[in-house]
XYZ file of C-alpha atoms in Angstrom:
692
model
C -37.423 -222.253 -76.637
C -38.306 -219.254 -78.833
C -40.250 -217.630 -76.025
C -37.292 -218.050 -73.722
C -34.925 -216.584 -76.314
C -37.265 -213.628 -76.867
C -37.514 -213.029 -73.136
C -33.697 -213.117 -72.853
C -33.375 -210.718 -75.775
C -35.851 -208.288 -74.188
C -33.966 -208.378 -70.863
C -30.699 -207.633 -72.702
C -32.348 -204.752 -74.645
C -33.775 -203.288 -71.438
C -30.417 -203.600 -69.713
C -28.643 -201.847 -72.606
C -31.264 -199.097 -72.699
C -30.905 -198.574 -68.925
C -27.101 -198.297 -69.226
C -27.478 -195.868 -72.157
C -29.884 -193.607 -70.212
C -27.545 -193.550 -67.211
C -24.572 -192.739 -69.503
C -26.607 -189.877 -71.025
C -27.447 -188.608 -67.553
C -23.968 -188.705 -66.010
C -21.578 -188.540 -68.976
C -23.346 -186.462 -71.594
C -20.953 -185.346 -74.308
C -18.429 -187.996 -73.288
C -19.952 -190.959 -75.076
C -20.186 -192.139 -78.650
C -21.895 -194.922 -80.574
C -19.147 -197.375 -81.382
C -20.708 -198.626 -84.626
C -20.189 -195.110 -86.058
C -16.484 -195.451 -85.298
C -16.442 -198.851 -86.928
C -18.253 -197.812 -90.102
C -16.050 -194.764 -90.747
C -12.792 -196.388 -89.684
C -12.990 -198.942 -92.427
C -12.474 -196.153 -94.929
C -9.799 -194.104 -93.135
C -6.770 -195.586 -91.545
C -6.638 -193.256 -88.536
C -6.364 -194.299 -84.886
C -9.657 -194.700 -83.073
C -9.018 -191.741 -80.745
C -8.655 -189.386 -83.752
C -11.977 -190.519 -85.171
C -13.839 -190.356 -81.919
C -12.511 -186.903 -81.152
C -14.339 -185.779 -84.280
C -17.425 -187.937 -83.650
C -17.668 -186.574 -80.095
C -17.808 -183.056 -81.565
C -20.301 -183.706 -84.351
C -22.436 -186.705 -83.317
C -23.236 -186.062 -79.689
C -26.991 -186.760 -79.894
C -29.722 -189.417 -79.909
C -31.428 -187.797 -82.867
C -30.776 -189.998 -85.915
C -30.854 -186.964 -88.278
C -28.229 -185.091 -86.263
C -26.106 -188.266 -86.085
C -26.409 -188.792 -89.829
C -25.451 -185.179 -90.514
C -22.560 -185.434 -88.004
C -21.241 -188.623 -89.618
C -21.299 -186.929 -93.020
C -19.371 -183.974 -91.541
C -16.753 -186.269 -90.026
C -16.427 -188.183 -93.299
C -16.037 -184.885 -95.174
C -13.386 -183.608 -92.725
C -11.470 -186.876 -93.016
C -11.884 -186.887 -96.806
C -10.698 -183.301 -97.195
C -8.200 -182.921 -94.349
C -6.834 -186.344 -93.414
C -3.624 -186.811 -95.365
C -3.297 -190.119 -97.157
C 0.368 -190.788 -97.902
C -0.341 -191.410 -101.604
C -2.133 -188.062 -101.896
C 0.495 -185.973 -100.124
C 1.572 -184.098 -103.250
C -2.040 -183.235 -104.120
C -2.522 -181.691 -100.632
C 0.720 -179.684 -100.943
C -0.473 -178.430 -104.321
C -3.821 -177.333 -102.797
C -1.941 -175.592 -99.958
C 0.160 -173.699 -102.511
C -2.830 -172.717 -104.654
C -5.073 -171.601 -101.799
C -2.389 -170.170 -99.520
C -3.846 -171.977 -96.501
C -5.183 -175.459 -95.733
C -6.182 -177.577 -92.718
C -4.732 -181.061 -92.376
C -4.985 -183.976 -89.919
C -1.613 -185.667 -89.553
C 0.847 -187.096 -87.064
C 3.537 -184.561 -86.113
C 6.990 -185.227 -84.711
C 9.310 -182.387 -83.685
C 13.137 -182.210 -83.505
C 15.423 -179.433 -82.311
C 17.667 -178.125 -85.092
C 20.664 -176.925 -83.070
C 22.402 -175.297 -86.069
C 19.467 -172.994 -86.700
C 18.375 -172.980 -83.021
C 14.763 -173.738 -83.849
C 12.220 -176.516 -83.539
C 11.227 -178.257 -86.759
C 8.219 -180.442 -87.407
C 8.004 -183.572 -89.543
C 4.629 -184.563 -90.984
C 4.356 -188.351 -91.095
C 1.802 -188.738 -93.929
C 2.363 -185.444 -95.734
C 6.024 -186.405 -96.001
C 7.475 -182.917 -95.394
C 10.041 -182.069 -92.766
C 11.978 -179.073 -91.503
C 8.773 -177.033 -91.011
C 9.377 -174.386 -88.289
C 7.111 -174.690 -85.249
C 6.597 -172.259 -82.364
C 8.462 -173.290 -79.153
C 5.236 -172.787 -77.112
C 3.646 -175.819 -78.792
C 6.665 -177.926 -77.875
C 6.499 -176.651 -74.296
C 2.764 -177.425 -73.985
C 2.834 -180.796 -75.741
C 6.221 -182.407 -75.037
C 5.095 -185.623 -76.729
C 5.772 -183.906 -80.041
C 9.447 -184.491 -79.307
C 9.083 -188.192 -78.725
C 7.060 -190.395 -80.991
C 4.769 -187.580 -82.123
C 1.016 -186.946 -81.766
C -1.964 -186.569 -84.088
C -3.027 -182.962 -84.589
C -5.373 -180.775 -86.602
C -3.150 -178.141 -88.230
C -3.963 -174.919 -90.016
C -1.198 -174.473 -92.557
C -0.051 -171.423 -94.525
C 1.995 -171.154 -97.715
C 3.971 -168.051 -98.586
C 6.929 -168.099 -100.976
C 9.275 -165.080 -100.831
C 11.465 -164.906 -103.931
C 14.158 -162.650 -102.391
C 14.633 -164.897 -99.379
C 14.203 -168.304 -100.971
C 17.478 -169.729 -99.622
C 16.698 -169.175 -95.956
C 13.003 -169.645 -95.583
C 10.591 -172.513 -95.713
C 7.383 -171.432 -97.519
C 5.179 -173.736 -95.386
C 4.217 -172.484 -91.894
C 2.024 -173.740 -89.091
C -0.591 -171.118 -88.178
C -2.370 -173.156 -85.508
C -1.874 -176.611 -83.993
C -4.574 -178.455 -81.991
C -3.703 -181.881 -80.588
C -6.463 -184.459 -81.012
C -6.699 -185.071 -77.315
C -9.009 -183.928 -74.581
C -7.439 -181.009 -72.749
C -8.828 -181.857 -69.311
C -10.920 -184.455 -67.476
C -13.004 -183.750 -64.382
C -12.205 -186.718 -62.092
C -15.063 -185.892 -59.731
C -17.417 -186.367 -62.677
C -15.907 -189.809 -63.367
C -16.034 -190.923 -59.714
C -19.519 -189.596 -58.936
C -20.947 -190.992 -62.186
C -19.507 -194.437 -61.409
C -21.764 -194.659 -58.292
C -24.844 -194.967 -60.548
C -23.646 -198.273 -62.103
C -23.165 -201.795 -60.802
C -19.768 -203.487 -61.144
C -20.991 -205.602 -64.097
C -22.490 -202.564 -65.861
C -19.281 -200.574 -65.423
C -17.183 -203.467 -66.684
C -19.396 -203.642 -69.795
C -19.036 -199.870 -70.328
C -15.237 -200.075 -70.105
C -15.107 -202.936 -72.613
C -17.531 -201.167 -74.987
C -15.341 -198.069 -74.729
C -12.477 -200.104 -76.179
C -14.813 -201.219 -78.996
C -15.596 -204.753 -77.727
C -19.019 -206.288 -77.082
C -18.975 -207.761 -73.562
C -21.863 -210.134 -74.290
C -19.576 -212.053 -76.693
C -17.160 -212.872 -73.850
C -17.384 -215.025 -70.736
C -17.041 -213.484 -67.268
C -13.487 -214.847 -67.041
C -12.479 -213.397 -70.456
C -13.893 -209.989 -69.373
C -11.582 -209.939 -66.363
C -8.588 -210.752 -68.548
C -9.544 -208.004 -71.042
C -9.763 -205.528 -68.150
C -6.327 -206.716 -66.942
C -4.880 -205.484 -70.274
C -5.756 -201.935 -69.185
C -3.818 -202.029 -65.891
C -0.548 -200.674 -67.481
C -2.565 -197.591 -68.534
C -3.686 -196.777 -64.947
C -0.694 -198.048 -62.948
C 2.837 -196.585 -63.007
C 5.803 -198.904 -63.685
C 3.642 -201.974 -64.193
C 5.202 -204.809 -66.205
C 2.749 -207.031 -68.051
C 3.194 -209.976 -70.355
C 0.563 -211.590 -72.578
C 1.298 -214.472 -74.896
C -1.390 -216.320 -76.787
C -2.787 -217.249 -80.231
C -3.053 -214.749 -83.087
C -6.129 -212.508 -83.628
C -7.021 -212.017 -79.975
C -6.308 -208.250 -80.013
C -3.219 -208.314 -77.763
C -1.678 -205.105 -79.105
C -4.931 -203.382 -80.191
C -5.539 -201.457 -76.963
C -1.979 -200.081 -76.779
C -1.897 -199.047 -80.428
C -5.401 -197.845 -81.193
C -7.219 -196.991 -77.990
C -4.853 -194.871 -75.997
C -2.939 -191.856 -77.275
C -0.783 -192.205 -74.125
C 0.799 -195.509 -75.092
C 3.197 -196.403 -77.877
C 3.663 -199.740 -79.625
C 7.216 -200.661 -80.569
C 6.520 -202.904 -83.542
C 9.037 -205.437 -84.744
C 10.794 -205.413 -81.436
C 14.072 -203.786 -82.534
C 15.070 -200.801 -80.438
C 18.059 -198.970 -78.924
C 18.886 -197.729 -75.446
C 18.893 -194.156 -76.814
C 15.391 -194.560 -78.239
C 13.941 -196.321 -75.196
C 15.742 -194.749 -72.241
C 18.189 -191.906 -72.842
C 20.011 -190.370 -75.794
C 23.476 -189.351 -74.614
C 24.275 -187.254 -77.678
C 21.368 -184.816 -77.385
C 20.534 -185.428 -73.663
C 16.897 -186.338 -74.163
C 14.884 -188.962 -72.305
C 13.536 -191.770 -74.521
C 10.109 -193.373 -74.812
C 9.815 -194.370 -71.121
C 9.944 -190.702 -70.107
C 7.348 -189.499 -72.589
C 4.702 -192.200 -72.653
C 2.552 -193.860 -69.991
C 2.991 -197.263 -71.497
C 5.568 -198.757 -73.889
C 4.348 -201.981 -75.506
C 6.562 -204.410 -77.427
C 4.791 -206.306 -80.153
C 6.035 -209.766 -81.185
C 8.344 -210.400 -78.258
C 10.201 -213.068 -80.216
C 11.837 -210.286 -82.235
C 12.957 -207.997 -79.353
C 16.516 -206.965 -80.058
C 18.697 -204.289 -78.579
C 21.434 -202.907 -80.780
C 23.337 -202.188 -77.536
C 24.803 -205.003 -75.457
C 23.668 -203.477 -72.172
C 20.080 -202.896 -73.355
C 18.501 -205.812 -71.478
C 20.475 -205.010 -68.286
C 19.201 -201.413 -68.320
C 15.680 -202.686 -69.000
C 15.940 -205.091 -66.038
C 16.998 -202.261 -63.757
C 14.195 -200.037 -65.008
C 11.542 -202.760 -64.615
C 12.578 -203.277 -60.996
C 12.881 -199.692 -59.816
C 11.443 -197.337 -62.437
C 14.877 -195.691 -62.727
C 17.963 -196.037 -64.918
C 21.434 -194.470 -64.970
C 23.012 -192.943 -68.043
C 26.202 -190.955 -67.671
C 26.263 -189.292 -64.271
C 22.553 -188.939 -63.811
C 19.925 -191.328 -62.478
C 16.637 -190.770 -64.278
C 13.183 -191.682 -62.950
C 10.325 -192.584 -65.286
C 6.797 -193.938 -64.845
C 6.069 -195.785 -68.087
C 4.675 -199.312 -67.787
C 6.229 -202.079 -69.898
C 4.045 -204.457 -71.897
C 5.275 -207.522 -73.767
C 2.873 -209.240 -76.183
C 3.540 -212.083 -78.590
C 2.265 -215.268 -80.158
C 2.436 -218.810 -78.878
C 2.914 -221.255 -81.724
C 2.337 -224.512 -79.782
C -0.420 -225.612 -77.486
C -0.133 -224.578 -73.843
C 0.034 -228.217 -72.725
C 3.025 -228.832 -74.999
C 4.810 -225.733 -73.722
C 4.185 -226.684 -70.116
C 5.590 -230.169 -70.676
C 8.588 -229.260 -72.803
C 9.757 -225.774 -71.844
C 8.012 -222.823 -70.189
C 5.281 -220.332 -71.020
C 8.014 -217.713 -71.596
C 9.405 -219.777 -74.461
C 8.479 -217.233 -77.261
C 10.838 -214.639 -75.700
C 14.367 -214.433 -77.131
C 16.713 -216.721 -75.124
C 18.549 -213.834 -73.392
C 15.182 -212.854 -71.833
C 13.142 -216.083 -71.807
C 15.691 -218.014 -69.736
C 16.846 -215.126 -67.536
C 15.010 -215.575 -64.234
C 16.036 -212.104 -63.013
C 14.312 -210.510 -66.041
C 11.181 -212.683 -65.821
C 10.837 -212.186 -62.055
C 10.278 -208.480 -62.745
C 7.131 -209.365 -64.698
C 4.198 -208.426 -62.444
C 1.498 -210.144 -64.406
C 1.071 -212.844 -67.075
C -2.285 -212.815 -68.888
C -3.183 -216.240 -70.318
C -3.886 -215.045 -73.873
C -5.042 -218.544 -74.899
C -8.183 -218.065 -72.748
C -9.343 -215.041 -74.763
C -11.349 -216.130 -77.838
C -10.263 -215.021 -81.305
C -12.070 -211.863 -82.418
C -15.026 -212.293 -84.754
C -17.329 -209.627 -86.224
C -19.743 -210.039 -83.286
C -16.877 -209.403 -80.820
C -17.166 -205.677 -81.658
C -19.933 -203.538 -80.214
C -22.538 -201.305 -81.820
C -23.483 -199.786 -78.491
C -22.479 -196.668 -76.562
C -19.167 -196.327 -74.763
C -16.863 -193.496 -73.652
C -15.024 -191.544 -76.317
C -11.654 -193.302 -76.260
C -9.910 -190.014 -75.619
C -11.999 -189.422 -72.491
C -11.331 -193.002 -71.407
C -7.578 -192.691 -71.901
C -7.408 -189.314 -70.162
C -9.228 -190.419 -67.036
C -7.111 -193.574 -67.006
C -4.092 -191.264 -67.151
C -5.391 -189.207 -64.231
C -5.933 -192.384 -62.200
C -2.166 -193.056 -62.379
C -1.807 -190.355 -59.693
C -3.821 -192.412 -57.158
C -2.798 -195.654 -55.448
C -5.205 -198.190 -53.984
C -2.637 -200.849 -53.122
C -3.275 -200.638 -49.365
C -7.053 -201.216 -49.577
C -6.637 -204.959 -49.040
C -4.923 -204.523 -45.633
C -8.266 -203.763 -44.028
C -9.694 -207.224 -44.865
C -6.891 -209.586 -45.933
C -3.281 -210.572 -45.424
C -1.053 -212.202 -48.047
C 0.355 -215.735 -47.425
C 3.943 -216.669 -46.470
C 4.831 -218.019 -49.914
C 4.812 -214.512 -51.432
C 8.212 -212.820 -51.365
C 8.753 -209.063 -51.688
C 8.526 -209.038 -55.500
C 5.348 -211.146 -55.448
C 3.792 -208.824 -52.879
C 4.608 -205.692 -54.911
C 3.172 -207.319 -58.070
C -0.076 -208.410 -56.381
C -0.557 -205.017 -54.682
C -0.028 -203.204 -58.000
C -2.629 -205.416 -59.667
C -5.134 -204.923 -56.843
C -4.592 -201.173 -57.174
C -4.971 -201.331 -61.006
C -8.166 -203.411 -61.001
C -9.674 -201.198 -58.283
C -8.900 -197.989 -60.215
C -10.544 -199.394 -63.333
C -13.630 -200.938 -61.714
C -14.070 -198.744 -58.618
C -12.330 -195.434 -59.490
C -13.735 -193.812 -56.325
C -11.940 -196.426 -54.175
C -15.214 -197.574 -52.592
C -15.024 -201.340 -52.702
C -16.595 -204.003 -50.440
C -14.794 -206.948 -48.905
C -16.276 -209.480 -51.358
C -15.520 -207.259 -54.362
C -11.961 -206.957 -53.125
C -11.708 -210.721 -52.647
C -12.621 -211.191 -56.322
C -9.886 -208.754 -57.377
C -7.429 -210.353 -54.994
C -7.904 -213.883 -56.303
C -7.367 -212.992 -59.952
C -4.325 -210.809 -59.031
C -2.724 -213.700 -57.117
C -3.349 -216.033 -60.051
C -1.835 -213.660 -62.654
C 1.353 -213.345 -60.577
C 1.511 -217.017 -59.642
C 1.621 -217.884 -63.361
C 4.940 -215.977 -63.554
C 6.261 -217.731 -60.442
C 5.289 -221.215 -61.708
C 7.320 -220.645 -64.852
C 10.242 -219.260 -62.862
C 10.202 -222.474 -60.835
C 10.436 -224.474 -64.069
C 13.359 -222.400 -65.343
C 15.194 -221.566 -62.110
C 14.450 -224.629 -59.956
C 14.500 -224.513 -56.178
C 15.124 -220.797 -55.837
C 11.446 -220.297 -56.739
C 9.849 -223.325 -55.033
C 7.386 -221.209 -52.982
C 4.494 -220.992 -55.443
C 1.556 -221.953 -53.217
C 0.055 -218.444 -53.103
C -2.631 -217.769 -50.533
C -4.321 -215.004 -48.542
C -5.807 -214.977 -45.047
C -9.127 -213.396 -44.060
C -8.467 -210.942 -41.174
C -11.856 -211.703 -39.570
C -12.170 -215.486 -39.810
C -8.377 -216.246 -40.045
C -9.176 -218.704 -42.865
C -6.388 -219.241 -45.384
C -7.471 -219.455 -49.042
C -5.131 -220.881 -51.689
C -5.206 -219.651 -55.304
C -4.280 -222.017 -58.128
C -3.378 -221.504 -61.791
C -5.869 -223.294 -64.128
C -3.363 -224.682 -66.690
C -1.143 -226.193 -63.951
C -4.052 -228.173 -62.541
C -4.712 -231.418 -64.352
C -2.628 -233.504 -66.676
C -0.370 -235.119 -64.085
C 2.394 -237.164 -65.642
C 2.304 -239.813 -62.887
C -1.353 -240.903 -62.728
C -3.230 -241.859 -59.605
C -4.671 -245.340 -59.201
C -3.288 -248.786 -59.997
C -0.918 -249.112 -62.886
C 0.177 -252.223 -64.815
C 2.949 -254.696 -63.913
C 6.191 -253.511 -65.521
C 5.075 -249.848 -65.604
C 7.281 -247.564 -63.468
C 8.118 -243.839 -63.262
C 11.475 -242.273 -62.465
C 12.603 -238.646 -62.050
C 16.204 -237.693 -62.769
C 18.534 -235.324 -64.581
C 18.645 -235.513 -68.400
C 21.703 -235.111 -70.599
C 20.705 -231.442 -71.084
C 20.934 -230.801 -67.318
C 17.144 -230.382 -66.900
C 15.302 -232.653 -64.467
C 12.427 -234.602 -66.008
C 9.982 -237.446 -65.530
C 10.422 -240.750 -67.440
C 8.062 -243.711 -67.860
C 9.151 -247.336 -68.418
C 6.687 -249.905 -69.840
C 7.711 -253.575 -69.931
C 6.502 -256.607 -71.897
C 7.633 -260.176 -71.084
C 7.462 -263.041 -73.577
C 8.963 -266.561 -74.050
C 12.506 -266.427 -75.444
C 16.135 -267.042 -74.587
C 17.002 -264.196 -72.223
C 17.206 -261.043 -74.386
C 16.586 -257.474 -73.322
C 15.326 -255.077 -76.024
C 15.130 -251.325 -75.179
C 13.192 -248.836 -77.306
C 12.915 -245.053 -76.976
C 16.336 -244.514 -75.324
C 17.884 -242.965 -78.422
C 21.504 -243.379 -79.455
C 23.158 -242.138 -76.247
C 25.902 -244.211 -74.682
C 24.899 -243.715 -71.020
C 21.260 -244.916 -71.258
C 22.370 -248.085 -73.127
C 25.052 -248.815 -70.544
C 22.566 -248.301 -67.699
C 20.057 -250.794 -69.169
C 22.860 -253.377 -69.640
C 23.969 -252.800 -66.034
C 20.431 -253.533 -64.821
C 20.091 -256.783 -66.825
C 23.553 -258.034 -65.872
C 22.863 -257.258 -62.208
C 19.609 -259.229 -62.465
C 21.404 -262.211 -64.053
C 23.900 -262.235 -61.180
C 21.535 -261.480 -58.262
C 18.029 -262.430 -59.502
C 17.768 -265.351 -57.085
C 18.137 -262.988 -54.113
C 14.975 -261.213 -55.310
C 12.828 -264.177 -56.448
C 13.318 -267.634 -57.952
C 10.447 -266.845 -60.358
C 12.458 -264.311 -62.383
C 14.032 -265.947 -65.410
C 16.821 -264.348 -67.442
C 17.281 -267.401 -69.706
C 13.801 -268.517 -70.882
C 12.135 -265.110 -71.140
C 12.696 -262.033 -73.285
C 11.960 -258.516 -72.021
C 11.031 -255.487 -74.131
C 11.105 -252.116 -72.369
C 9.887 -248.824 -73.873
C 11.358 -245.675 -72.308
C 9.331 -242.483 -72.619
C 10.692 -238.996 -72.014
C 7.462 -237.437 -70.637
C 8.607 -233.800 -70.936
C 10.638 -233.982 -74.122
C 13.846 -232.724 -72.486
C 16.153 -235.556 -73.569
C 16.870 -239.025 -72.118
C 18.525 -239.599 -68.756
C 21.479 -241.928 -68.073
C 20.162 -242.942 -64.610
C 18.123 -245.924 -65.761
C 19.712 -248.984 -64.100
C 17.543 -249.067 -60.963
C 14.207 -248.193 -62.683
C 14.964 -250.857 -65.361
C 15.673 -253.481 -62.680
C 12.391 -252.686 -60.879
C 10.422 -252.657 -64.188
C 11.737 -256.145 -65.234
C 11.065 -257.626 -61.748
C 7.542 -256.111 -61.726
C 6.728 -257.630 -65.175
C 8.345 -261.014 -64.342
C 6.456 -261.376 -61.019
C 3.193 -259.889 -62.394
C 3.179 -257.390 -59.501
C 2.016 -253.799 -59.933
C 4.300 -251.117 -58.408
C 2.894 -248.853 -55.663
C 0.570 -246.227 -57.149
C 1.762 -242.607 -57.654
C 5.369 -243.748 -57.016
C 8.487 -241.992 -58.343
C 11.769 -243.960 -58.240
C 14.843 -241.902 -57.363
C 18.488 -242.945 -57.208
C 20.769 -245.249 -59.157
C 22.913 -248.422 -58.717
C 26.298 -249.495 -60.085
C 27.059 -252.958 -61.566
C 28.180 -254.064 -58.097
C 24.952 -252.869 -56.455
C 26.443 -249.693 -54.864
C 23.803 -247.002 -54.248
C 24.379 -243.682 -55.985
C 22.670 -240.728 -54.293
C 20.380 -238.223 -55.999
C 21.854 -235.066 -57.536
C 20.002 -231.794 -56.704
C 17.573 -233.514 -54.337
C 15.377 -230.433 -53.695
C 14.837 -229.690 -57.387
C 14.241 -233.405 -58.136
C 11.566 -233.635 -55.409
C 9.952 -230.461 -56.779
C 9.651 -232.130 -60.228
C 8.214 -235.252 -58.480
C 5.535 -233.016 -56.906
C 4.747 -231.236 -60.191
C 4.534 -234.607 -61.980
C 1.893 -235.874 -59.542
C 3.976 -238.302 -57.391
C 2.621 -239.015 -53.881
C 5.294 -241.570 -52.844
C 9.038 -241.354 -53.444
C 11.524 -244.250 -53.344
C 14.784 -242.761 -52.071
C 18.304 -244.253 -51.431
C 19.339 -244.065 -47.776
C 22.512 -242.295 -48.987
C 20.364 -239.233 -49.836
C 18.801 -238.992 -46.339
C 21.522 -236.555 -45.241
C 20.535 -234.099 -48.028
C 16.942 -233.752 -46.820
C 18.043 -230.816 -44.671
C 18.492 -228.763 -47.901
C 14.872 -229.358 -48.922
C 12.076 -227.015 -47.716
C 10.016 -228.775 -45.046
C 6.645 -228.311 -46.834
C 8.150 -230.047 -49.897
C 9.378 -233.018 -47.823
C 5.953 -233.182 -46.180
C 4.216 -233.511 -49.563
C 5.352 -237.158 -49.997
C 5.490 -240.430 -48.190
C 9.268 -241.130 -48.381
C 10.318 -244.790 -48.708
C 14.044 -245.419 -48.061
C 16.070 -248.370 -49.425
C 19.579 -249.503 -48.542
C 20.157 -252.011 -51.395
C 18.941 -252.701 -54.935
C 16.983 -255.790 -53.717
C 15.266 -253.744 -51.005
C 14.371 -251.090 -53.586
C 12.622 -253.782 -55.719
C 10.691 -255.166 -52.702
C 9.555 -251.762 -51.456
C 8.600 -250.504 -54.954
C 6.383 -253.587 -55.459
C 4.911 -253.318 -51.933
C 6.470 -256.638 -50.801
C 7.384 -256.567 -47.102
């Protein structure tokens, strides 16, 4: 075993060394050892891109001595120049004493219209109203919105005669901590030297993660987090457990994205400020991420409507003007229950505030849903000590890639299936384009590589559609996503892992007295219910458990028992309502509240237990009877059949009165079942128990 482990270790070392040599050859000066970032970052609370900007300047070598010296330089610069908020006054004092000083701080600029000048605010230094040259604002417009990290040479000159009008602090020179330019040919040509797996590992190491700690599947999902940074107007959602780094990439890795923490925002801040006619965050940043989606609040009533419009078209109207913007929208948050529970009781969009999480029009604009519960929680070994791109270089070439589009690459080899509507198609094409830009920036991708991208893109969109179907019913029934190979004309279907197993109506033989019904609950949602029956000697009593205190369910169970007393002989002479007692437990399988349509299922459950006959397997009972035996047809037949399908039913018992409504049901949904019609309560019992 040890020999095998050693051999594996040596292969890994060789592989890493090979990647490192190739990085040195093709991207010299653009890479950094990520453990250096990690070791320094623990002492200084600066974003990763600020640190690596400095490390890229001082530690660009393999020579341990040079690296050591470089690290000391970076530590010294951060120690002397990075402004800690609690030491702000000390820095201002040094600036005054020396007359000049260099600081590293985050700068935001506003236009003072009274004085007609631009003024800078220093976030950590805590000073504001510092005049700044208009050229800086022109060159770096992000200063006006959200601010950027800069290295600033400051001057201090106090003029006694003019003390009312002047600010003694001035900015001599401002240098943003960002790479000025990226050569895209260098990126694309260098990529040719690596395999897909090597490149994927480099990308993940560039964000600080160690790919060997993650499965192949988790790597793909981590790469999917980067799509909003390379694709314009891409809307992504990721919900999952805590400590899986959902917001890390948008906050720390890219200087081109902004994280709106706490969720509270305004239309003026996000889209357009009518008072000073400036475009908000979506115009200034490549990606706007909302942390903790549960807390998203707009102070304005029309905030969500404007957001919906923007997510669909990339434009919004304020006043007379229509404004275009390219920022992607990201929504991340925590799931507090298990995925299985959420799938049974509500939807995977449950953490969103109700005005978003139940609005199908808003959720339909979501291009992609990353299953955050599949990404393991971060541990110390999740972070790399190996080489990756300087995050600034990574974010800048990702920014440049936003200008390209690879959404039409798939047309050469594949065609999307009929179940994808226009929105689904746009979402899948955007994802294919995003994955291709990240993994094959030169656009050179083979058919099999594209198939891989295509399958995961279809899955990430289908997850959105599956939840829409749960919330919006029949409008979104077409979830069976597929693609067709242009050469072989084979159609391949793509499923969503969490929707797979766990059927509520099991296959195989059940027990006598065990039946399943699907109907509308008191809350208006359609759910699946299970009835389990016990028969014992007694004097003709019916006991019902699990139905709660509602009036309708109780009345329905009484109707069933009274009907049986009056008409039991027409079914079988073996059913006794005087010498036997029946106990029935009703189970709400999806936790949505009890239904009142229980008379027919109760009748079939008692007859099944009394005769010792097992109902047909995978059967769902639909419809209801009155005390006189009149058949009551099924409400919302299409949606009810959809829930039957999702619950795992293969056969459906249907009243003949509902046959006329089958025209409203999509044909592929009707074709998914063997339909068994009944024209009376007695016939329903016989057919459910397989008695001809």
